[in-house]
PDB file of C-alpha atoms in Angstrom:
ATOM      1  CA  UNK X  11     -51.940  97.246   1.110  1.00  0.00           C
ATOM      2  CA  UNK X  12     -53.650  97.325   4.451  1.00  0.00           C
ATOM      3  CA  UNK X  13     -56.072 100.227   4.693  1.00  0.00           C
ATOM      4  CA  UNK X  14     -56.493 102.320   7.797  1.00  0.00           C
ATOM      5  CA  UNK X  15     -59.864 102.043   9.492  1.00  0.00           C
ATOM      6  CA  UNK X  16     -62.198 104.973   8.818  1.00  0.00           C
ATOM      7  CA  UNK X  17     -62.057 107.803  11.308  1.00  0.00           C
ATOM      8  CA  UNK X  18     -64.743 107.681  13.920  1.00  0.00           C
ATOM      9  CA  UNK X  19     -67.393 110.370  13.815  1.00  0.00           C
ATOM     10  CA  UNK X  20     -68.416 111.893  17.107  1.00  0.00           C
ATOM     11  CA  UNK X  21     -72.180 112.196  16.790  1.00  0.00           C
ATOM     12  CA  UNK X  22     -72.189 114.537  19.786  1.00  0.00           C
ATOM     13  CA  UNK X  23     -70.334 117.144  17.698  1.00  0.00           C
ATOM     14  CA  UNK X  24     -72.938 117.131  14.924  1.00  0.00           C
ATOM     15  CA  UNK X  25     -75.769 119.629  15.002  1.00  0.00           C
ATOM     16  CA  UNK X  26     -78.849 120.208  12.898  1.00  0.00           C
ATOM     17  CA  UNK X  27     -79.757 122.641  11.581  1.00  0.00           C
ATOM     18  CA  UNK X  28     -76.240 123.936  10.882  1.00  0.00           C
ATOM     19  CA  UNK X  29     -74.986 126.742  13.130  1.00  0.00           C
ATOM     20  CA  UNK X  30     -76.090 130.241  12.051  1.00  0.00           C
ATOM     21  CA  UNK X  31     -72.452 131.387  11.658  1.00  0.00           C
ATOM     22  CA  UNK X  32     -68.883 130.127  12.034  1.00  0.00           C
ATOM     23  CA  UNK X  33     -66.133 131.467  14.273  1.00  0.00           C
ATOM     24  CA  UNK X  34     -63.102 133.013  12.550  1.00  0.00           C
ATOM     25  CA  UNK X  35     -60.218 130.698  11.725  1.00  0.00           C
ATOM     26  CA  UNK X  36     -56.616 131.824  12.346  1.00  0.00           C
ATOM     27  CA  UNK X  37     -55.513 134.431   9.789  1.00  0.00           C
ATOM     28  CA  UNK X  38     -52.855 134.123   7.139  1.00  0.00           C
ATOM     29  CA  UNK X  39     -50.210 136.833   7.528  1.00  0.00           C
ATOM     30  CA  UNK X  40     -48.588 138.113   4.344  1.00  0.00           C
ATOM     31  CA  UNK X  41     -45.069 139.392   3.836  1.00  0.00           C
ATOM     32  CA  UNK X  42     -46.508 142.894   4.215  1.00  0.00           C
ATOM     33  CA  UNK X  43     -47.749 142.047   7.709  1.00  0.00           C
ATOM     34  CA  UNK X  44     -51.403 142.256   6.678  1.00  0.00           C
ATOM     35  CA  UNK X  45     -53.502 139.583   8.368  1.00  0.00           C
ATOM     36  CA  UNK X  46     -56.158 138.035   6.128  1.00  0.00           C
ATOM     37  CA  UNK X  47     -59.212 136.071   7.161  1.00  0.00           C
ATOM     38  CA  UNK X  48     -60.771 134.694   3.982  1.00  0.00           C
ATOM     39  CA  UNK X  49     -64.212 133.190   3.503  1.00  0.00           C
ATOM     40  CA  UNK X  50     -65.670 133.488   6.992  1.00  0.00           C
ATOM     41  CA  UNK X  51     -69.274 132.298   7.180  1.00  0.00           C
ATOM     42  CA  UNK X  52     -71.082 135.107   8.978  1.00  0.00           C
ATOM     43  CA  UNK X  53     -74.633 133.872   8.374  1.00  0.00           C
ATOM     44  CA  UNK X  54     -76.430 130.758   7.184  1.00  0.00           C
ATOM     45  CA  UNK X  55     -80.080 130.216   6.349  1.00  0.00           C
ATOM     46  CA  UNK X  56     -81.442 126.825   5.241  1.00  0.00           C
ATOM     47  CA  UNK X  57     -82.098 126.897   1.509  1.00  0.00           C
ATOM     48  CA  UNK X  58     -79.602 129.680   0.749  1.00  0.00           C
ATOM     49  CA  UNK X  59     -75.868 129.769   0.113  1.00  0.00           C
ATOM     50  CA  UNK X  60     -73.797 130.715   3.182  1.00  0.00           C
ATOM     51  CA  UNK X  61     -72.980 134.411   3.368  1.00  0.00           C
ATOM     52  CA  UNK X  62     -69.246 135.021   3.487  1.00  0.00           C
ATOM     53  CA  UNK X  63     -66.951 137.868   4.393  1.00  0.00           C
ATOM     54  CA  UNK X  64     -63.222 138.517   4.101  1.00  0.00           C
ATOM     55  CA  UNK X  65     -61.236 140.589   6.581  1.00  0.00           C
ATOM     56  CA  UNK X  66     -57.904 142.319   5.986  1.00  0.00           C
ATOM     57  CA  UNK X  67     -56.222 143.851   9.032  1.00  0.00           C
ATOM     58  CA  UNK X  68     -53.261 146.236   8.750  1.00  0.00           C
ATOM     59  CA  UNK X  69     -49.844 145.331  10.090  1.00  0.00           C
ATOM     60  CA  UNK X  70     -49.149 146.571  13.580  1.00  0.00           C
ATOM     61  CA  UNK X  71     -50.868 146.697  16.905  1.00  0.00           C
ATOM     62  CA  UNK X  72     -54.629 146.974  16.948  1.00  0.00           C
ATOM     63  CA  UNK X  73     -57.418 147.073  17.488  1.00  0.00           C
ATOM     64  CA  UNK X  74     -58.106 148.944  14.252  1.00  0.00           C
ATOM     65  CA  UNK X  75     -61.211 150.777  13.077  1.00  0.00           C
ATOM     66  CA  UNK X  76     -62.958 148.889  10.292  1.00  0.00           C
ATOM     67  CA  UNK X  77     -64.698 149.631   7.009  1.00  0.00           C
ATOM     68  CA  UNK X  78     -67.395 147.243   5.782  1.00  0.00           C
ATOM     69  CA  UNK X  79     -67.308 147.232   1.955  1.00  0.00           C
ATOM     70  CA  UNK X  80     -70.610 146.390   0.207  1.00  0.00           C
ATOM     71  CA  UNK X  81     -70.417 145.523  -3.494  1.00  0.00           C
ATOM     72  CA  UNK X  82     -72.812 146.649  -6.208  1.00  0.00           C
ATOM     73  CA  UNK X  83     -74.462 144.805  -9.070  1.00  0.00           C
ATOM     74  CA  UNK X  84     -78.088 145.920  -9.062  1.00  0.00           C
ATOM     75  CA  UNK X  85     -78.787 143.605  -6.076  1.00  0.00           C
ATOM     76  CA  UNK X  86     -78.744 140.856  -8.741  1.00  0.00           C
ATOM     77  CA  UNK X  87     -75.045 140.282  -9.197  1.00  0.00           C
ATOM     78  CA  UNK X  88     -71.652 141.109  -7.733  1.00  0.00           C
ATOM     79  CA  UNK X  89     -69.003 139.582  -5.506  1.00  0.00           C
ATOM     80  CA  UNK X  90     -67.353 140.765  -2.302  1.00  0.00           C
ATOM     81  CA  UNK X  91     -63.892 140.309  -3.839  1.00  0.00           C
ATOM     82  CA  UNK X  92     -64.311 142.697  -6.749  1.00  0.00           C
ATOM     83  CA  UNK X  93     -64.953 146.454  -6.802  1.00  0.00           C
ATOM     84  CA  UNK X  94     -66.459 147.925  -9.989  1.00  0.00           C
ATOM     85  CA  UNK X  95     -64.214 147.478 -13.043  1.00  0.00           C
ATOM     86  CA  UNK X  96     -63.265 151.151 -12.997  1.00  0.00           C
ATOM     87  CA  UNK X  97     -61.736 150.806  -9.495  1.00  0.00           C
ATOM     88  CA  UNK X  98     -58.811 148.357  -9.202  1.00  0.00           C
ATOM     89  CA  UNK X  99     -59.028 146.177  -6.091  1.00  0.00           C
ATOM     90  CA  UNK X 100     -55.372 146.882  -5.273  1.00  0.00           C
ATOM     91  CA  UNK X 101     -56.094 150.614  -5.295  1.00  0.00           C
ATOM     92  CA  UNK X 102     -59.159 150.387  -3.064  1.00  0.00           C
ATOM     93  CA  UNK X 103     -57.858 147.780  -0.634  1.00  0.00           C
ATOM     94  CA  UNK X 104     -54.368 149.264  -0.477  1.00  0.00           C
ATOM     95  CA  UNK X 105     -55.656 152.750   0.287  1.00  0.00           C
ATOM     96  CA  UNK X 106     -57.899 151.493   3.099  1.00  0.00           C
ATOM     97  CA  UNK X 107     -55.155 149.439   4.749  1.00  0.00           C
ATOM     98  CA  UNK X 108     -52.530 152.164   4.336  1.00  0.00           C
ATOM     99  CA  UNK X 109     -54.787 154.521   6.290  1.00  0.00           C
ATOM    100  CA  UNK X 110     -54.775 152.167   9.280  1.00  0.00           C
ATOM    101  CA  UNK X 111     -58.258 150.804   8.619  1.00  0.00           C
ATOM    102  CA  UNK X 112     -59.278 147.157   8.544  1.00  0.00           C
ATOM    103  CA  UNK X 113     -61.332 146.145   5.501  1.00  0.00           C
ATOM    104  CA  UNK X 114     -64.315 143.792   5.765  1.00  0.00           C
ATOM    105  CA  UNK X 115     -65.701 142.773   2.349  1.00  0.00           C
ATOM    106  CA  UNK X 116     -69.099 141.066   2.456  1.00  0.00           C
ATOM    107  CA  UNK X 117     -71.436 139.099   0.250  1.00  0.00           C
ATOM    108  CA  UNK X 118     -75.209 139.273   0.663  1.00  0.00           C
ATOM    109  CA  UNK X 119     -78.194 137.478  -0.837  1.00  0.00           C
ATOM    110  CA  UNK X 120     -79.076 138.628  -4.329  1.00  0.00           C
ATOM    111  CA  UNK X 121     -82.609 139.743  -5.022  1.00  0.00           C
ATOM    112  CA  UNK X 122     -83.635 136.659  -7.029  1.00  0.00           C
ATOM    113  CA  UNK X 123     -82.569 134.541  -4.058  1.00  0.00           C
ATOM    114  CA  UNK X 124     -84.622 136.611  -1.635  1.00  0.00           C
ATOM    115  CA  UNK X 125     -86.293 140.026  -2.011  1.00  0.00           C
ATOM    116  CA  UNK X 126     -85.808 143.026   0.242  1.00  0.00           C
ATOM    117  CA  UNK X 127     -85.199 143.281   3.185  1.00  0.00           C
ATOM    118  CA  UNK X 128     -82.997 140.141   2.981  1.00  0.00           C
ATOM    119  CA  UNK X 129     -80.071 142.216   1.664  1.00  0.00           C
ATOM    120  CA  UNK X 130     -80.261 144.659   4.581  1.00  0.00           C
ATOM    121  CA  UNK X 131     -80.649 141.770   7.028  1.00  0.00           C
ATOM    122  CA  UNK X 132     -77.364 140.370   5.716  1.00  0.00           C
ATOM    123  CA  UNK X 133     -75.514 143.684   5.977  1.00  0.00           C
ATOM    124  CA  UNK X 134     -76.757 144.093   9.543  1.00  0.00           C
ATOM    125  CA  UNK X 135     -75.733 140.505  10.313  1.00  0.00           C
ATOM    126  CA  UNK X 136     -72.221 141.156   8.995  1.00  0.00           C
ATOM    127  CA  UNK X 137     -71.841 144.238  11.196  1.00  0.00           C
ATOM    128  CA  UNK X 138     -73.074 142.305  14.246  1.00  0.00           C
ATOM    129  CA  UNK X 139     -70.635 139.510  13.425  1.00  0.00           C
ATOM    130  CA  UNK X 140     -67.669 141.871  13.215  1.00  0.00           C
ATOM    131  CA  UNK X 141     -68.611 143.338  16.589  1.00  0.00           C
ATOM    132  CA  UNK X 142     -69.118 139.937  18.194  1.00  0.00           C
ATOM    133  CA  UNK X 143     -65.717 138.668  17.017  1.00  0.00           C
ATOM    134  CA  UNK X 144     -63.851 141.980  17.096  1.00  0.00           C
ATOM    135  CA  UNK X 145     -61.286 140.623  19.554  1.00  0.00           C
ATOM    136  CA  UNK X 146     -60.403 137.675  17.296  1.00  0.00           C
ATOM    137  CA  UNK X 147     -60.226 139.920  14.239  1.00  0.00           C
ATOM    138  CA  UNK X 148     -58.180 142.738  15.765  1.00  0.00           C
ATOM    139  CA  UNK X 149     -60.961 145.282  15.187  1.00  0.00           C
ATOM    140  CA  UNK X 150     -62.298 148.034  17.430  1.00  0.00           C
ATOM    141  CA  UNK X 151     -66.036 147.258  17.745  1.00  0.00           C
ATOM    142  CA  UNK X 152     -66.842 150.898  18.480  1.00  0.00           C
ATOM    143  CA  UNK X 153     -65.287 152.250  15.258  1.00  0.00           C
ATOM    144  CA  UNK X 154     -67.046 150.686  12.277  1.00  0.00           C
ATOM    145  CA  UNK X 155     -68.069 152.450   9.070  1.00  0.00           C
ATOM    146  CA  UNK X 156     -69.671 151.298   5.817  1.00  0.00           C
ATOM    147  CA  UNK X 157     -68.775 151.990   2.199  1.00  0.00           C
ATOM    148  CA  UNK X 158     -70.756 150.768  -0.778  1.00  0.00           C
ATOM    149  CA  UNK X 159     -71.172 151.349  -4.493  1.00  0.00           C
ATOM    150  CA  UNK X 160     -74.401 151.340  -6.500  1.00  0.00           C
ATOM    151  CA  UNK X 161     -76.641 148.674  -4.895  1.00  0.00           C
ATOM    152  CA  UNK X 162     -74.030 148.509  -2.152  1.00  0.00           C
ATOM    153  CA  UNK X 163     -74.225 152.272  -1.711  1.00  0.00           C
ATOM    154  CA  UNK X 164     -77.981 151.965  -1.228  1.00  0.00           C
ATOM    155  CA  UNK X 165     -77.422 149.256   1.404  1.00  0.00           C
ATOM    156  CA  UNK X 166     -74.672 151.274   3.101  1.00  0.00           C
ATOM    157  CA  UNK X 167     -77.044 154.238   3.392  1.00  0.00           C
ATOM    158  CA  UNK X 168     -79.747 152.017   4.883  1.00  0.00           C
ATOM    159  CA  UNK X 169     -77.238 150.494   7.309  1.00  0.00           C
ATOM    160  CA  UNK X 170     -76.360 153.982   8.493  1.00  0.00           C
ATOM    161  CA  UNK X 171     -79.954 155.157   8.881  1.00  0.00           C
ATOM    162  CA  UNK X 172     -82.054 152.155   9.911  1.00  0.00           C
ATOM    163  CA  UNK X 173     -81.996 151.305  13.597  1.00  0.00           C
ATOM    164  CA  UNK X 174     -83.993 149.000  15.844  1.00  0.00           C
ATOM    165  CA  UNK X 175     -85.912 151.897  17.377  1.00  0.00           C
ATOM    166  CA  UNK X 176     -86.932 153.480  14.055  1.00  0.00           C
ATOM    167  CA  UNK X 177     -89.857 152.761  11.735  1.00  0.00           C
ATOM    168  CA  UNK X 178     -90.173 148.986  11.183  1.00  0.00           C
ATOM    169  CA  UNK X 179     -86.889 148.725  13.090  1.00  0.00           C
ATOM    170  CA  UNK X 180     -87.133 145.126  14.253  1.00  0.00           C
ATOM    171  CA  UNK X 181     -88.360 143.891  10.867  1.00  0.00           C
ATOM    172  CA  UNK X 182     -85.491 145.625   9.061  1.00  0.00           C
ATOM    173  CA  UNK X 183     -82.782 144.567  11.530  1.00  0.00           C
ATOM    174  CA  UNK X 184     -83.462 140.876  10.983  1.00  0.00           C
ATOM    175  CA  UNK X 185     -82.017 138.072  13.068  1.00  0.00           C
ATOM    176  CA  UNK X 186     -79.573 136.428  10.643  1.00  0.00           C
ATOM    177  CA  UNK X 187     -76.228 135.154  11.890  1.00  0.00           C
ATOM    178  CA  UNK X 188     -75.374 136.724  15.232  1.00  0.00           C
ATOM    179  CA  UNK X 189     -78.999 137.428  15.964  1.00  0.00           C
ATOM    180  CA  UNK X 190     -78.652 140.237  18.483  1.00  0.00           C
ATOM    181  CA  UNK X 191     -76.369 143.146  19.233  1.00  0.00           C
ATOM    182  CA  UNK X 192     -75.701 146.621  17.892  1.00  0.00           C
ATOM    183  CA  UNK X 193     -75.597 147.107  14.117  1.00  0.00           C
ATOM    184  CA  UNK X 194     -75.065 150.873  13.959  1.00  0.00           C
ATOM    185  CA  UNK X 195     -72.112 152.516  12.200  1.00  0.00           C
ATOM    186  CA  UNK X 196     -70.158 155.730  12.698  1.00  0.00           C
ATOM    187  CA  UNK X 197     -69.785 156.897   9.087  1.00  0.00           C
ATOM    188  CA  UNK X 198     -71.146 156.126   5.603  1.00  0.00           C
ATOM    189  CA  UNK X 199     -69.628 156.474   2.139  1.00  0.00           C
ATOM    190  CA  UNK X 200     -72.270 155.996  -0.560  1.00  0.00           C
ATOM    191  CA  UNK X 201     -71.109 155.895  -4.172  1.00  0.00           C
ATOM    192  CA  UNK X 202     -74.011 156.562  -6.599  1.00  0.00           C
ATOM    193  CA  UNK X 203     -76.576 154.603  -4.607  1.00  0.00           C
ATOM    194  CA  UNK X 204     -80.341 154.647  -4.939  1.00  0.00           C
ATOM    195  CA  UNK X 205     -82.021 156.894  -2.374  1.00  0.00           C
ATOM    196  CA  UNK X 206     -85.721 156.903  -3.321  1.00  0.00           C
ATOM    197  CA  UNK X 207     -87.206 153.960  -5.205  1.00  0.00           C
ATOM    198  CA  UNK X 208     -90.552 155.697  -5.607  1.00  0.00           C
ATOM    199  CA  UNK X 209     -89.190 158.625  -7.619  1.00  0.00           C
ATOM    200  CA  UNK X 210     -86.705 156.372  -9.398  1.00  0.00           C
ATOM    201  CA  UNK X 211     -89.620 154.409 -10.883  1.00  0.00           C
ATOM    202  CA  UNK X 212     -90.215 157.460 -13.084  1.00  0.00           C
ATOM    203  CA  UNK X 213     -86.710 157.126 -14.574  1.00  0.00           C
ATOM    204  CA  UNK X 214     -86.643 154.643 -17.481  1.00  0.00           C
ATOM    205  CA  UNK X 215     -84.049 151.891 -17.209  1.00  0.00           C
ATOM    206  CA  UNK X 216     -81.400 152.007 -19.956  1.00  0.00           C
ATOM    207  CA  UNK X 217     -81.782 149.140 -22.426  1.00  0.00           C
ATOM    208  CA  UNK X 218     -78.880 146.876 -23.373  1.00  0.00           C
ATOM    209  CA  UNK X 219     -79.413 145.293 -26.810  1.00  0.00           C
ATOM    210  CA  UNK X 220     -78.894 141.560 -26.930  1.00  0.00           C
ATOM    211  CA  UNK X 221     -79.263 141.034 -23.194  1.00  0.00           C
ATOM    212  CA  UNK X 222     -82.088 139.835 -21.012  1.00  0.00           C
ATOM    213  CA  UNK X 223     -81.584 141.433 -17.604  1.00  0.00           C
ATOM    214  CA  UNK X 224     -84.353 141.500 -15.006  1.00  0.00           C
ATOM    215  CA  UNK X 225     -85.590 144.872 -13.866  1.00  0.00           C
ATOM    216  CA  UNK X 226     -83.422 145.353 -10.754  1.00  0.00           C
ATOM    217  CA  UNK X 227     -86.025 147.336  -8.817  1.00  0.00           C
ATOM    218  CA  UNK X 228     -88.805 144.871  -9.476  1.00  0.00           C
ATOM    219  CA  UNK X 229     -86.484 141.999  -8.561  1.00  0.00           C
ATOM    220  CA  UNK X 230     -85.470 143.737  -5.332  1.00  0.00           C
ATOM    221  CA  UNK X 231     -89.054 144.278  -4.227  1.00  0.00           C
ATOM    222  CA  UNK X 232     -90.523 141.105  -5.690  1.00  0.00           C
ATOM    223  CA  UNK X 233     -93.109 143.375  -7.348  1.00  0.00           C
ATOM    224  CA  UNK X 234     -93.295 146.669  -9.201  1.00  0.00           C
ATOM    225  CA  UNK X 235     -93.109 149.932  -7.282  1.00  0.00           C
ATOM    226  CA  UNK X 236     -96.721 150.592  -8.279  1.00  0.00           C
ATOM    227  CA  UNK X 237     -97.766 147.251  -6.794  1.00  0.00           C
ATOM    228  CA  UNK X 238     -95.793 147.684  -3.570  1.00  0.00           C
ATOM    229  CA  UNK X 239     -95.294 151.412  -2.877  1.00  0.00           C
ATOM    230  CA  UNK X 240     -95.122 150.626   0.861  1.00  0.00           C
ATOM    231  CA  UNK X 241     -92.169 148.287   0.351  1.00  0.00           C
ATOM    232  CA  UNK X 242     -90.521 150.741  -2.050  1.00  0.00           C
ATOM    233  CA  UNK X 243     -90.674 153.412   0.651  1.00  0.00           C
ATOM    234  CA  UNK X 244     -89.358 150.949   3.241  1.00  0.00           C
ATOM    235  CA  UNK X 245     -86.403 150.191   0.930  1.00  0.00           C
ATOM    236  CA  UNK X 246     -85.599 153.897   0.368  1.00  0.00           C
ATOM    237  CA  UNK X 247     -82.917 155.587   2.500  1.00  0.00           C
ATOM    238  CA  UNK X 248     -84.724 158.960   2.269  1.00  0.00           C
ATOM    239  CA  UNK X 249     -87.507 157.429   4.362  1.00  0.00           C
ATOM    240  CA  UNK X 250     -85.178 157.321   7.374  1.00  0.00           C
ATOM    241  CA  UNK X 251     -83.041 160.400   6.787  1.00  0.00           C
ATOM    242  CA  UNK X 252     -84.959 162.470   9.331  1.00  0.00           C
ATOM    243  CA  UNK X 253     -84.198 160.010  12.127  1.00  0.00           C
ATOM    244  CA  UNK X 254     -82.331 161.131  15.198  1.00  0.00           C
ATOM    245  CA  UNK X 255     -78.560 161.608  14.995  1.00  0.00           C
ATOM    246  CA  UNK X 256     -77.639 160.104  11.583  1.00  0.00           C
ATOM    247  CA  UNK X 257     -73.924 159.347  11.112  1.00  0.00           C
ATOM    248  CA  UNK X 258     -71.820 161.537   8.794  1.00  0.00           C
ATOM    249  CA  UNK X 259     -72.363 160.793   5.086  1.00  0.00           C
ATOM    250  CA  UNK X 260     -70.163 161.220   2.029  1.00  0.00           C
ATOM    251  CA  UNK X 261     -72.182 160.908  -1.202  1.00  0.00           C
ATOM    252  CA  UNK X 262     -70.182 160.663  -4.447  1.00  0.00           C
ATOM    253  CA  UNK X 263     -72.066 160.525  -7.752  1.00  0.00           C
ATOM    254  CA  UNK X 264     -71.408 161.085 -11.439  1.00  0.00           C
ATOM    255  CA  UNK X 265     -73.389 163.996 -12.845  1.00  0.00           C
ATOM    256  CA  UNK X 266     -74.097 162.082 -16.086  1.00  0.00           C
ATOM    257  CA  UNK X 267     -75.104 158.808 -14.429  1.00  0.00           C
ATOM    258  CA  UNK X 268     -77.570 157.183 -16.830  1.00  0.00           C
ATOM    259  CA  UNK X 269     -78.491 154.309 -14.518  1.00  0.00           C
ATOM    260  CA  UNK X 270     -78.997 155.979 -11.132  1.00  0.00           C
ATOM    261  CA  UNK X 271     -79.577 159.701 -11.710  1.00  0.00           C
ATOM    262  CA  UNK X 272     -77.427 162.206  -9.823  1.00  0.00           C
ATOM    263  CA  UNK X 273     -80.684 163.615  -8.415  1.00  0.00           C
ATOM    264  CA  UNK X 274     -80.920 160.539  -6.184  1.00  0.00           C
ATOM    265  CA  UNK X 275     -77.890 161.628  -4.169  1.00  0.00           C
ATOM    266  CA  UNK X 276     -79.127 165.223  -4.235  1.00  0.00           C
ATOM    267  CA  UNK X 277     -82.395 164.082  -2.647  1.00  0.00           C
ATOM    268  CA  UNK X 278     -80.643 162.122   0.102  1.00  0.00           C
ATOM    269  CA  UNK X 279     -78.246 164.976   0.814  1.00  0.00           C
ATOM    270  CA  UNK X 280     -81.144 167.428   1.107  1.00  0.00           C
ATOM    271  CA  UNK X 281     -83.037 165.109   3.454  1.00  0.00           C
ATOM    272  CA  UNK X 282     -80.008 164.583   5.683  1.00  0.00           C
ATOM    273  CA  UNK X 283     -79.254 168.311   5.826  1.00  0.00           C
ATOM    274  CA  UNK X 284     -82.884 169.050   6.657  1.00  0.00           C
ATOM    275  CA  UNK X 285     -82.575 166.662   9.603  1.00  0.00           C
ATOM    276  CA  UNK X 286     -79.408 168.373  10.814  1.00  0.00           C
ATOM    277  CA  UNK X 287     -77.092 165.614   9.677  1.00  0.00           C
ATOM    278  CA  UNK X 288     -73.521 166.067   8.488  1.00  0.00           C
ATOM    279  CA  UNK X 289     -73.402 165.303   4.771  1.00  0.00           C
ATOM    280  CA  UNK X 290     -71.027 166.034   1.899  1.00  0.00           C
ATOM    281  CA  UNK X 291     -72.282 165.656  -1.668  1.00  0.00           C
ATOM    282  CA  UNK X 292     -69.401 165.320  -4.140  1.00  0.00           C
ATOM    283  CA  UNK X 293     -70.349 165.483  -7.824  1.00  0.00           C
ATOM    284  CA  UNK X 294     -68.053 163.813 -10.341  1.00  0.00           C
ATOM    285  CA  UNK X 295     -68.495 166.053 -13.340  1.00  0.00           C
ATOM    286  CA  UNK X 296     -69.372 164.292 -16.587  1.00  0.00           C
ATOM    287  CA  UNK X 297     -69.065 160.782 -15.116  1.00  0.00           C
ATOM    288  CA  UNK X 298     -71.531 157.992 -15.810  1.00  0.00           C
ATOM    289  CA  UNK X 299     -72.344 155.080 -13.500  1.00  0.00           C
ATOM    290  CA  UNK X 300     -69.316 153.486 -11.773  1.00  0.00           C
ATOM    291  CA  UNK X 301     -67.519 156.763 -12.581  1.00  0.00           C
ATOM    292  CA  UNK X 302     -67.122 155.848 -16.242  1.00  0.00           C
ATOM    293  CA  UNK X 303     -65.490 158.713 -18.086  1.00  0.00           C
ATOM    294  CA  UNK X 304     -63.690 160.108 -15.048  1.00  0.00           C
ATOM    295  CA  UNK X 305     -59.898 160.278 -14.768  1.00  0.00           C
ATOM    296  CA  UNK X 306     -60.108 161.190 -11.080  1.00  0.00           C
ATOM    297  CA  UNK X 307     -60.791 157.740  -9.642  1.00  0.00           C
ATOM    298  CA  UNK X 308     -57.592 157.561  -7.514  1.00  0.00           C
ATOM    299  CA  UNK X 309     -58.527 160.900  -5.959  1.00  0.00           C
ATOM    300  CA  UNK X 310     -62.119 159.740  -5.419  1.00  0.00           C
ATOM    301  CA  UNK X 311     -60.856 156.642  -3.595  1.00  0.00           C
ATOM    302  CA  UNK X 312     -58.458 158.682  -1.481  1.00  0.00           C
ATOM    303  CA  UNK X 313     -61.281 161.068  -0.591  1.00  0.00           C
ATOM    304  CA  UNK X 314     -63.460 158.208   0.625  1.00  0.00           C
ATOM    305  CA  UNK X 315     -60.626 156.748   2.668  1.00  0.00           C
ATOM    306  CA  UNK X 316     -59.771 160.133   4.209  1.00  0.00           C
ATOM    307  CA  UNK X 317     -63.418 160.703   5.156  1.00  0.00           C
ATOM    308  CA  UNK X 318     -63.649 157.328   6.892  1.00  0.00           C
ATOM    309  CA  UNK X 319     -60.246 157.632   8.558  1.00  0.00           C
ATOM    310  CA  UNK X 320     -61.253 161.000   9.988  1.00  0.00           C
ATOM    311  CA  UNK X 321     -64.617 159.887  11.324  1.00  0.00           C
ATOM    312  CA  UNK X 322     -63.406 156.513  12.598  1.00  0.00           C
ATOM    313  CA  UNK X 323     -60.355 157.962  14.287  1.00  0.00           C
ATOM    314  CA  UNK X 324     -57.754 155.974  12.372  1.00  0.00           C
ATOM    315  CA  UNK X 325     -54.375 156.375  14.036  1.00  0.00           C
ATOM    316  CA  UNK X 326     -55.963 157.485  17.285  1.00  0.00           C
TER     317      UNK X 326
END
């Protein structure tokens, strides 16, 4: 059989190093009318895996306000596609879309790939990307909020509080992906996130027999808190809570959380209130980390969605 000649490669189209991000590809529209952009490369750095995000946009005419979802996993683990095991993805995603909000689910570099502030750099890069390509995605660039759980809650709080004009602003903004542009957000939902790494160092980590799991705080910092108290403070949302005009916060935390104590959210709420910020602290009575032991998870999800819809003007 005669073989076709190999396709010619246009050397002019090749670049090195690879581009720092990729433009969105056309979405796939489901029977429900939801448009889905899967696996968009929002940032690349030589030596690291590409950082990806997925976008789901409600049926109907946009542009829609958007929620950036940031997964947990102790900064060591986790995947943009999966909420914690106590929160079904269909419940979380369905509630967000039903409220007229677009959902942007992001990955970020884990701490053993790169220590802090790489994770915050990636979150900021994702927000800049969504703004830069808002027209292609059907998103309103002026109505973006963040929602995270555990390590993702910590990063969501930092995304809401750290700005280019604040302490160490330029160093914490980073220049990954779309290297310039606004990265601020209009509202934050923080589920049981770390607020103060310095005080948390006094709380012993629970042990899990039969497992070898790195200390997540030491992995995040690349050192112990005692060795790098300056970096621990820089990685703590309470450090920035007294900044000017923080966005509204909803903090939701189990009162029996054995991994990240409830007092962490109490400390952040107190700091935000002291600065004149709008903050709601919602205890989940008797619940452990990831709301284990609570039967109210559907209501907790609906509360987070309602908070974001209100502050992002969904339906407006």
